[in-house]
PDB file of C-alpha atoms in Angstrom:
ATOM      1  CA  THR D 166      56.474 -49.720  43.206  1.00  0.00           C
ATOM      2  CA  ASP D 167      55.079 -52.447  45.551  1.00  0.00           C
ATOM      3  CA  ILE D 168      53.383 -52.746  48.882  1.00  0.00           C
ATOM      4  CA  ILE D 169      54.381 -54.527  51.972  1.00  0.00           C
ATOM      5  CA  ASP D 170      52.534 -55.369  55.142  1.00  0.00           C
ATOM      6  CA  VAL D 171      54.278 -55.240  58.544  1.00  0.00           C
ATOM      7  CA  THR D 172      52.518 -57.385  61.221  1.00  0.00           C
ATOM      8  CA  ASP D 173      52.945 -56.230  64.789  1.00  0.00           C
ATOM      9  CA  ASN D 174      53.351 -59.347  67.018  1.00  0.00           C
ATOM     10  CA  ASP D 175      53.920 -57.533  70.325  1.00  0.00           C
ATOM     11  CA  THR D 176      56.236 -60.320  71.585  1.00  0.00           C
ATOM     12  CA  GLY D 177      59.360 -60.021  73.601  1.00  0.00           C
ATOM     13  CA  ALA D 178      62.848 -61.473  72.958  1.00  0.00           C
ATOM     14  CA  LEU D 179      61.728 -65.049  74.129  1.00  0.00           C
ATOM     15  CA  GLY D 180      58.651 -65.081  71.965  1.00  0.00           C
ATOM     16  CA  GLN D 181      56.225 -64.343  74.864  1.00  0.00           C
ATOM     17  CA  THR D 182      53.130 -62.452  74.074  1.00  0.00           C
ATOM     18  CA  GLY D 183      52.347 -59.118  76.000  1.00  0.00           C
ATOM     19  CA  PRO D 184      54.856 -56.478  76.764  1.00  0.00           C
ATOM     20  CA  ILE D 185      57.956 -56.147  74.631  1.00  0.00           C
ATOM     21  CA  GLY D 186      60.120 -56.351  77.672  1.00  0.00           C
ATOM     22  CA  ILE D 187      60.512 -54.932  81.239  1.00  0.00           C
ATOM     23  CA  LEU D 188      62.136 -51.705  82.639  1.00  0.00           C
ATOM     24  CA  GLN D 189      64.683 -52.308  85.284  1.00  0.00           C
ATOM     25  CA  MET D 190      65.383 -49.134  87.368  1.00  0.00           C
ATOM     26  CA  THR D 191      68.512 -48.613  89.525  1.00  0.00           C
ATOM     27  CA  LEU D 192      68.859 -45.749  91.840  1.00  0.00           C
ATOM     28  CA  LEU D 193      72.449 -44.471  92.396  1.00  0.00           C
ATOM     29  CA  GLN D 194      74.329 -42.676  95.158  1.00  0.00           C
ATOM     30  CA  LYS D 195      76.784 -40.255  93.671  1.00  0.00           C
ATOM     31  CA  MET D 196      76.467 -42.217  90.359  1.00  0.00           C
ATOM     32  CA  ILE D 197      78.172 -45.334  92.061  1.00  0.00           C
ATOM     33  CA  LEU D 198      76.410 -47.050  94.905  1.00  0.00           C
ATOM     34  CA  LEU D 199      72.808 -48.259  95.327  1.00  0.00           C
ATOM     35  CA  GLN D 200      70.701 -45.391  96.638  1.00  0.00           C
ATOM     36  CA  THR D 201      67.979 -45.822  99.192  1.00  0.00           C
ATOM     37  CA  THR D 202      68.117 -42.643 101.227  1.00  0.00           C
ATOM     38  CA  VAL D 203      68.840 -38.953 100.391  1.00  0.00           C
ATOM     39  CA  ASN D 204      69.021 -35.776 102.311  1.00  0.00           C
ATOM     40  CA  GLU D 205      66.381 -33.249 101.967  1.00  0.00           C
ATOM     41  CA  ASP D 206      68.833 -30.474 101.085  1.00  0.00           C
ATOM     42  CA  GLY D 207      70.320 -32.506  98.247  1.00  0.00           C
ATOM     43  CA  GLY D 208      69.046 -29.963  95.684  1.00  0.00           C
ATOM     44  CA  ASN D 209      68.598 -30.307  91.996  1.00  0.00           C
ATOM     45  CA  GLY D 210      69.751 -33.673  90.648  1.00  0.00           C
ATOM     46  CA  GLY D 211      69.778 -35.146  94.276  1.00  0.00           C
ATOM     47  CA  VAL D 212      68.232 -38.358  93.076  1.00  0.00           C
ATOM     48  CA  THR D 213      69.971 -40.149  90.167  1.00  0.00           C
ATOM     49  CA  GLY D 214      69.741 -43.562  88.499  1.00  0.00           C
ATOM     50  CA  TYR D 215      69.323 -45.286  85.278  1.00  0.00           C
ATOM     51  CA  VAL D 216      66.776 -47.477  83.504  1.00  0.00           C
ATOM     52  CA  THR D 217      67.717 -50.726  81.676  1.00  0.00           C
ATOM     53  CA  LEU D 218      65.625 -52.620  79.032  1.00  0.00           C
ATOM     54  CA  ARG D 219      65.282 -56.298  79.898  1.00  0.00           C
ATOM     55  CA  GLY D 220      63.844 -59.133  77.799  1.00  0.00           C
ATOM     56  CA  ALA D 221      63.785 -56.883  74.681  1.00  0.00           C
ATOM     57  CA  SER D 222      65.550 -57.999  71.382  1.00  0.00           C
ATOM     58  CA  ALA D 223      67.792 -55.786  69.351  1.00  0.00           C
ATOM     59  CA  THR D 224      65.117 -55.584  66.709  1.00  0.00           C
ATOM     60  CA  ASP D 225      62.624 -54.276  69.411  1.00  0.00           C
ATOM     61  CA  ILE D 226      65.018 -51.480  70.308  1.00  0.00           C
ATOM     62  CA  ASP D 227      66.249 -50.494  66.772  1.00  0.00           C
ATOM     63  CA  PRO D 228      63.135 -48.229  66.005  1.00  0.00           C
ATOM     64  CA  TYR D 229      64.187 -45.857  68.831  1.00  0.00           C
ATOM     65  CA  ASP D 230      66.150 -43.089  67.350  1.00  0.00           C
ATOM     66  CA  ASN D 231      66.354 -39.292  67.809  1.00  0.00           C
ATOM     67  CA  ALA D 232      63.349 -38.697  65.787  1.00  0.00           C
ATOM     68  CA  ASN D 233      61.301 -41.393  67.564  1.00  0.00           C
ATOM     69  CA  PRO D 234      62.605 -41.892  70.899  1.00  0.00           C
ATOM     70  CA  LEU D 235      61.310 -44.352  73.538  1.00  0.00           C
ATOM     71  CA  VAL D 236      60.087 -42.034  76.406  1.00  0.00           C
ATOM     72  CA  VAL D 237      60.314 -43.229  79.939  1.00  0.00           C
ATOM     73  CA  THR D 238      58.463 -41.333  82.514  1.00  0.00           C
ATOM     74  CA  ILE D 239      60.012 -41.282  86.124  1.00  0.00           C
ATOM     75  CA  THR D 240      57.274 -40.516  88.500  1.00  0.00           C
ATOM     76  CA  SER D 241      57.507 -39.724  92.246  1.00  0.00           C
ATOM     77  CA  THR D 242      54.541 -40.451  94.538  1.00  0.00           C
ATOM     78  CA  ASP D 243      55.301 -37.374  96.522  1.00  0.00           C
ATOM     79  CA  GLY D 244      56.139 -34.274  94.459  1.00  0.00           C
ATOM     80  CA  SER D 245      56.579 -32.131  97.554  1.00  0.00           C
ATOM     81  CA  GLU D 246      59.703 -34.200  98.342  1.00  0.00           C
ATOM     82  CA  VAL D 247      61.125 -35.305  94.863  1.00  0.00           C
ATOM     83  CA  THR D 248      59.874 -34.033  91.559  1.00  0.00           C
ATOM     84  CA  SER D 249      59.060 -36.354  88.760  1.00  0.00           C
ATOM     85  CA  SER D 250      61.287 -36.541  85.711  1.00  0.00           C
ATOM     86  CA  SER D 251      61.750 -38.453  82.412  1.00  0.00           C
ATOM     87  CA  THR D 252      64.384 -40.130  80.189  1.00  0.00           C
ATOM     88  CA  ARG D 253      64.514 -41.621  76.840  1.00  0.00           C
ATOM     89  CA  PHE D 254      66.103 -44.262  74.766  1.00  0.00           C
ATOM     90  CA  VAL D 255      67.560 -43.527  71.146  1.00  0.00           C
ATOM     91  CA  ASP D 256      69.785 -45.272  68.589  1.00  0.00           C
ATOM     92  CA  GLY D 257      69.328 -48.795  70.084  1.00  0.00           C
ATOM     93  CA  GLU D 258      70.466 -47.773  73.651  1.00  0.00           C
ATOM     94  CA  MET D 259      69.887 -50.409  76.433  1.00  0.00           C
ATOM     95  CA  ARG D 260      70.418 -48.034  79.228  1.00  0.00           C
ATOM     96  CA  ALA D 261      69.280 -44.408  79.971  1.00  0.00           C
ATOM     97  CA  PHE D 262      70.191 -42.122  82.858  1.00  0.00           C
ATOM     98  CA  PHE D 263      67.887 -39.728  84.742  1.00  0.00           C
ATOM     99  CA  SER D 264      67.873 -37.343  87.553  1.00  0.00           C
ATOM    100  CA  MET D 265      65.289 -35.711  89.908  1.00  0.00           C
ATOM    101  CA  ASN D 266      65.237 -32.631  92.040  1.00  0.00           C
ATOM    102  CA  ILE D 267      64.818 -32.901  95.689  1.00  0.00           C
ATOM    103  CA  ILE D 268      62.521 -30.138  97.434  1.00  0.00           C
ATOM    104  CA  ASP D 269      63.906 -28.619 100.664  1.00  0.00           C
ATOM    105  CA  GLU D 270      60.835 -27.400 102.573  1.00  0.00           C
ATOM    106  CA  PHE D 271      60.784 -24.368 104.845  1.00  0.00           C
ATOM    107  CA  PHE D 272      59.335 -26.474 107.739  1.00  0.00           C
ATOM    108  CA  THR D 273      60.208 -29.533 109.613  1.00  0.00           C
ATOM    109  CA  SER D 274      58.250 -32.553 108.204  1.00  0.00           C
ATOM    110  CA  GLY D 275      60.230 -35.546 109.325  1.00  0.00           C
ATOM    111  CA  ASN D 276      61.644 -38.340 107.136  1.00  0.00           C
ATOM    112  CA  SER D 277      59.483 -39.332 104.220  1.00  0.00           C
ATOM    113  CA  THR D 278      59.414 -42.661 102.247  1.00  0.00           C
ATOM    114  CA  LEU D 279      58.187 -42.498  98.762  1.00  0.00           C
ATOM    115  CA  SER D 280      58.075 -44.572  95.522  1.00  0.00           C
ATOM    116  CA  ILE D 281      59.678 -43.938  92.112  1.00  0.00           C
ATOM    117  CA  THR D 282      58.168 -45.596  89.168  1.00  0.00           C
ATOM    118  CA  ALA D 283      59.593 -45.919  85.659  1.00  0.00           C
ATOM    119  CA  THR D 284      56.886 -46.419  82.822  1.00  0.00           C
ATOM    120  CA  ALA D 285      57.053 -46.630  79.083  1.00  0.00           C
ATOM    121  CA  SER D 286      54.578 -47.604  76.551  1.00  0.00           C
ATOM    122  CA  GLY D 287      54.904 -51.325  75.694  1.00  0.00           C
ATOM    123  CA  TYR D 288      57.094 -52.237  78.678  1.00  0.00           C
ATOM    124  CA  THR D 289      56.453 -53.588  82.174  1.00  0.00           C
ATOM    125  CA  SER D 290      56.935 -50.799  84.747  1.00  0.00           C
ATOM    126  CA  SER D 291      59.593 -50.775  87.647  1.00  0.00           C
ATOM    127  CA  THR D 292      59.250 -49.171  91.135  1.00  0.00           C
ATOM    128  CA  LYS D 293      61.887 -48.447  93.809  1.00  0.00           C
ATOM    129  CA  SER D 294      61.462 -46.923  97.363  1.00  0.00           C
ATOM    130  CA  ILE D 295      63.591 -44.061  98.641  1.00  0.00           C
ATOM    131  CA  THR D 296      63.602 -42.310 102.020  1.00  0.00           C
ATOM    132  CA  VAL D 297      64.134 -38.416 102.160  1.00  0.00           C
ATOM    133  CA  ASP D 298      65.758 -37.619 105.417  1.00  0.00           C
ATOM    134  CA  ASP D 299      64.603 -34.299 106.913  1.00  0.00           C
ATOM    135  CA  ALA D 300      67.289 -31.633 107.128  1.00  0.00           C
ATOM    136  CA  ASP D 301      67.457 -28.296 108.961  1.00  0.00           C
ATOM    137  CA  ASN D 302      67.310 -25.443 106.613  1.00  0.00           C
ATOM    138  CA  PHE D 303      68.800 -22.426 108.416  1.00  0.00           C
ATOM    139  CA  LYS D 304      70.485 -21.476 105.115  1.00  0.00           C
ATOM    140  CA  PHE D 305      67.071 -20.457 103.795  1.00  0.00           C
ATOM    141  CA  VAL D 306      66.729 -17.622 106.526  1.00  0.00           C
ATOM    142  CA  ASP D 307      68.343 -15.154 104.146  1.00  0.00           C
ATOM    143  CA  ARG D 308      65.930 -16.019 101.369  1.00  0.00           C
ATOM    144  CA  LEU D 309      62.877 -15.620 103.590  1.00  0.00           C
ATOM    145  CA  GLY D 310      64.019 -12.317 104.874  1.00  0.00           C
ATOM    146  CA  ASP D 311      63.919 -13.187 108.585  1.00  0.00           C
ATOM    147  CA  LYS D 312      67.415 -11.990 108.938  1.00  0.00           C
ATOM    148  CA  ASN D 313      66.866  -8.139 108.399  1.00  0.00           C
ATOM    149  CA  LEU D 314      69.313  -6.446 106.097  1.00  0.00           C
ATOM    150  CA  HIS D 315      70.549  -3.242 107.545  1.00  0.00           C
ATOM    151  CA  ARG D 316      69.160  -0.421 105.421  1.00  0.00           C
ATOM    152  CA  GLN D 317      70.268   3.171 106.193  1.00  0.00           C
ATOM    153  CA  GLN D 318      67.218   5.167 106.903  1.00  0.00           C
ATOM    154  CA  GLY D 319      66.840   8.723 108.248  1.00  0.00           C
ATOM    155  CA  MET D 320      64.068  10.433 109.963  1.00  0.00           C
ATOM    156  CA  VAL D 321      62.410  13.736 109.258  1.00  0.00           C
ATOM    157  CA  ILE D 322      61.809  15.666 112.464  1.00  0.00           C
ATOM    158  CA  ILE D 323      60.132  19.139 112.568  1.00  0.00           C
ATOM    159  CA  GLU D 324      60.794  20.599 115.932  1.00  0.00           C
ATOM    160  CA  SER D 325      61.072  23.596 118.047  1.00  0.00           C
ATOM    161  CA  ASN D 326      59.776  26.005 115.518  1.00  0.00           C
ATOM    162  CA  SER D 327      57.731  29.152 116.080  1.00  0.00           C
ATOM    163  CA  ILE D 328      55.342  29.498 113.148  1.00  0.00           C
ATOM    164  CA  ARG D 329      52.989  32.583 113.223  1.00  0.00           C
ATOM    165  CA  ASN D 330      50.506  34.608 111.102  1.00  0.00           C
ATOM    166  CA  PHE D 331      49.976  32.376 108.008  1.00  0.00           C
ATOM    167  CA  SER D 332      47.026  32.009 105.614  1.00  0.00           C
ATOM    168  CA  GLY D 333      46.964  28.119 105.169  1.00  0.00           C
ATOM    169  CA  PHE D 334      48.429  25.448 107.444  1.00  0.00           C
ATOM    170  CA  GLY D 335      51.436  26.107 109.572  1.00  0.00           C
ATOM    171  CA  VAL D 336      52.928  22.639 108.934  1.00  0.00           C
ATOM    172  CA  ILE D 337      52.026  20.417 106.171  1.00  0.00           C
ATOM    173  CA  SER D 338      53.004  16.703 105.632  1.00  0.00           C
ATOM    174  CA  ASP D 339      51.253  15.524 102.369  1.00  0.00           C
ATOM    175  CA  GLU D 340      51.824  13.227  99.512  1.00  0.00           C
ATOM    176  CA  ALA D 341      54.165  13.938  96.615  1.00  0.00           C
ATOM    177  CA  ALA D 342      52.805  14.212  93.086  1.00  0.00           C
ATOM    178  CA  ARG D 343      52.536  10.765  91.323  1.00  0.00           C
ATOM    179  CA  SER D 344      54.991  10.082  88.488  1.00  0.00           C
ATOM    180  CA  ALA D 345      54.260   8.518  85.087  1.00  0.00           C
ATOM    181  CA  GLY D 346      51.903   5.443  85.120  1.00  0.00           C
ATOM    182  CA  ASN D 347      50.315   6.805  88.515  1.00  0.00           C
ATOM    183  CA  GLN D 348      53.471   5.375  90.296  1.00  0.00           C
ATOM    184  CA  THR D 349      53.414   6.654  93.999  1.00  0.00           C
ATOM    185  CA  ASN D 350      56.146   8.698  95.644  1.00  0.00           C
ATOM    186  CA  PRO D 351      57.363   7.182  97.801  1.00  0.00           C
ATOM    187  CA  GLY D 352      56.784   3.750  95.987  1.00  0.00           C
ATOM    188  CA  SER D 353      54.276   1.144  97.021  1.00  0.00           C
ATOM    189  CA  VAL D 354      55.479  -1.180  99.921  1.00  0.00           C
ATOM    190  CA  ARG D 355      57.367  -4.437  99.142  1.00  0.00           C
ATOM    191  CA  ASN D 356      55.919  -7.866  99.664  1.00  0.00           C
ATOM    192  CA  LEU D 357      58.448  -9.630 101.885  1.00  0.00           C
ATOM    193  CA  ALA D 358      58.195 -12.747 104.069  1.00  0.00           C
ATOM    194  CA  THR D 359      56.276 -10.780 106.674  1.00  0.00           C
ATOM    195  CA  LEU D 360      53.594  -9.005 104.873  1.00  0.00           C
ATOM    196  CA  ASN D 361      52.807  -5.377 105.547  1.00  0.00           C
ATOM    197  CA  ALA D 362      49.158  -5.581 104.948  1.00  0.00           C
ATOM    198  CA  LEU D 363      48.556  -1.984 106.355  1.00  0.00           C
ATOM    199  CA  ARG D 364      51.196  -0.632 103.985  1.00  0.00           C
ATOM    200  CA  LEU D 365      52.737   1.356 106.861  1.00  0.00           C
ATOM    201  CA  ILE D 366      55.992   3.301 106.293  1.00  0.00           C
ATOM    202  CA  PRO D 367      57.879   5.721 108.533  1.00  0.00           C
ATOM    203  CA  GLY D 368      56.629   9.272 108.391  1.00  0.00           C
ATOM    204  CA  VAL D 369      57.396  12.534 109.761  1.00  0.00           C
ATOM    205  CA  THR D 370      57.711  13.596 113.500  1.00  0.00           C
ATOM    206  CA  ILE D 371      56.299  16.989 114.244  1.00  0.00           C
ATOM    207  CA  ARG D 372      57.095  17.925 117.855  1.00  0.00           C
ATOM    208  CA  ASN D 373      57.656  20.916 120.316  1.00  0.00           C
ATOM    209  CA  ASN D 374      56.438  23.469 117.782  1.00  0.00           C
ATOM    210  CA  VAL D 375      54.494  26.675 118.479  1.00  0.00           C
ATOM    211  CA  VAL D 376      51.962  27.315 115.646  1.00  0.00           C
ATOM    212  CA  ALA D 377      49.918  30.623 116.341  1.00  0.00           C
ATOM    213  CA  ASN D 378      47.423  32.960 114.621  1.00  0.00           C
ATOM    214  CA  LEU D 379      46.099  30.281 112.321  1.00  0.00           C
ATOM    215  CA  GLY D 380      44.795  30.680 108.742  1.00  0.00           C
ATOM    216  CA  THR D 381      43.132  27.387 107.666  1.00  0.00           C
ATOM    217  CA  GLY D 382      44.763  25.361 110.454  1.00  0.00           C
ATOM    218  CA  GLY D 383      47.830  24.393 112.542  1.00  0.00           C
ATOM    219  CA  ILE D 384      49.036  21.137 111.316  1.00  0.00           C
ATOM    220  CA  LEU D 385      47.976  18.975 108.369  1.00  0.00           C
ATOM    221  CA  PHE D 386      48.991  15.349 108.160  1.00  0.00           C
ATOM    222  CA  SER D 387      47.766  13.635 105.003  1.00  0.00           C
ATOM    223  CA  GLY D 388      48.456  10.768 102.637  1.00  0.00           C
ATOM    224  CA  ASP D 389      47.646   9.724  99.134  1.00  0.00           C
ATOM    225  CA  LEU D 390      44.269   8.714  97.847  1.00  0.00           C
ATOM    226  CA  ASN D 391      43.837   5.116  96.699  1.00  0.00           C
ATOM    227  CA  ASN D 392      41.288   3.431  94.267  1.00  0.00           C
ATOM    228  CA  ASN D 393      41.207   0.059  92.466  1.00  0.00           C
ATOM    229  CA  SER D 394      42.431   1.412  89.299  1.00  0.00           C
ATOM    230  CA  ILE D 395      45.857   2.818  90.450  1.00  0.00           C
ATOM    231  CA  PRO D 396      48.777   1.497  92.346  1.00  0.00           C
ATOM    232  CA  LEU D 397      48.294   1.398  96.146  1.00  0.00           C
ATOM    233  CA  ALA D 398      50.224   4.107  98.073  1.00  0.00           C
ATOM    234  CA  PRO D 399      52.029   3.556 101.285  1.00  0.00           C
ATOM    235  CA  VAL D 400      50.428   4.824 104.444  1.00  0.00           C
ATOM    236  CA  PRO D 401      52.620   7.233 106.444  1.00  0.00           C
ATOM    237  CA  PHE D 402      53.023   6.542 110.140  1.00  0.00           C
ATOM    238  CA  GLY D 403      53.633   9.978 111.818  1.00  0.00           C
ATOM    239  CA  LYS D 404      54.158  11.244 115.365  1.00  0.00           C
ATOM    240  CA  ILE D 405      52.513  14.645 116.194  1.00  0.00           C
ATOM    241  CA  ILE D 406      53.722  15.248 119.851  1.00  0.00           C
ATOM    242  CA  ASN D 407      53.585  18.189 122.323  1.00  0.00           C
ATOM    243  CA  ASN D 408      52.825  21.061 120.005  1.00  0.00           C
ATOM    244  CA  THR D 409      51.212  24.374 121.045  1.00  0.00           C
ATOM    245  CA  ILE D 410      48.650  25.460 118.512  1.00  0.00           C
ATOM    246  CA  TYR D 411      46.839  28.855 119.085  1.00  0.00           C
ATOM    247  CA  GLY D 412      44.260  30.066 116.783  1.00  0.00           C
ATOM    248  CA  GLY D 413      44.387  33.682 117.788  1.00  0.00           C
ATOM    249  CA  ALA D 414      42.616  36.171 119.918  1.00  0.00           C
ATOM    250  CA  SER D 415      39.389  34.905 118.261  1.00  0.00           C
ATOM    251  CA  ALA D 416      39.252  31.111 117.953  1.00  0.00           C
ATOM    252  CA  ARG D 417      39.541  29.981 114.334  1.00  0.00           C
ATOM    253  CA  GLY D 418      40.896  27.351 111.960  1.00  0.00           C
ATOM    254  CA  VAL D 419      41.626  23.517 112.744  1.00  0.00           C
ATOM    255  CA  GLY D 420      44.275  22.640 115.209  1.00  0.00           C
ATOM    256  CA  ILE D 421      45.329  19.245 113.797  1.00  0.00           C
ATOM    257  CA  GLN D 422      43.893  17.805 110.657  1.00  0.00           C
ATOM    258  CA  VAL D 423      44.600  14.112 109.824  1.00  0.00           C
ATOM    259  CA  GLU D 424      43.272  12.939 106.487  1.00  0.00           C
TER     260      GLU D 424
END
């Protein structure tokens, strides 16, 4: 058994003090040509390139292996246009490839020029500029929901009935019982691109009915109770039109009750 001291001299291949070497970054277009502009709809991997180690000797690179890689951070100055990335050197590699994702915004923002910088511990960084050309994004209409899908939807109409001599309400539109977990029937409204903050859904149409000799009342239009501890129920939007409601020879009951 013996002991050996390894002295870190932090010098490059030419014996200079300071950084081990420099990072040289090259941006590619389709992995072939020099890249200076990209389209906003380029998608994932829309920006590509590689980093080369310059001025570093083989002995400086040898320590980088799968267990101890040299990590190179690829930073974008505008993450809303191009996302940051990284790459790494292992097993004495002199060149490492990377790719970055382009963000296609949902609005027109014009062309944007940004900087991409490669940095690694012990090496001088490298920076390149790239321009992201604005692109129309009509293809995102389907994702946003602006183009409404056709959903078959019926309508419940209660009309032209003669309802007489009853003890409760002649016509009742009310909520269904909640299922397990206090889930509403019908279910809570969906959050689409255009928010339905009032939670309105199509309800029943009650029209041209004769409701006579009431018990409690003529027509009851009701919904589901809500509180902070259970899922919010939808709010029915109903139409009660042109009905004749007659309490009886002696006035009694409620004509139309909305609650």
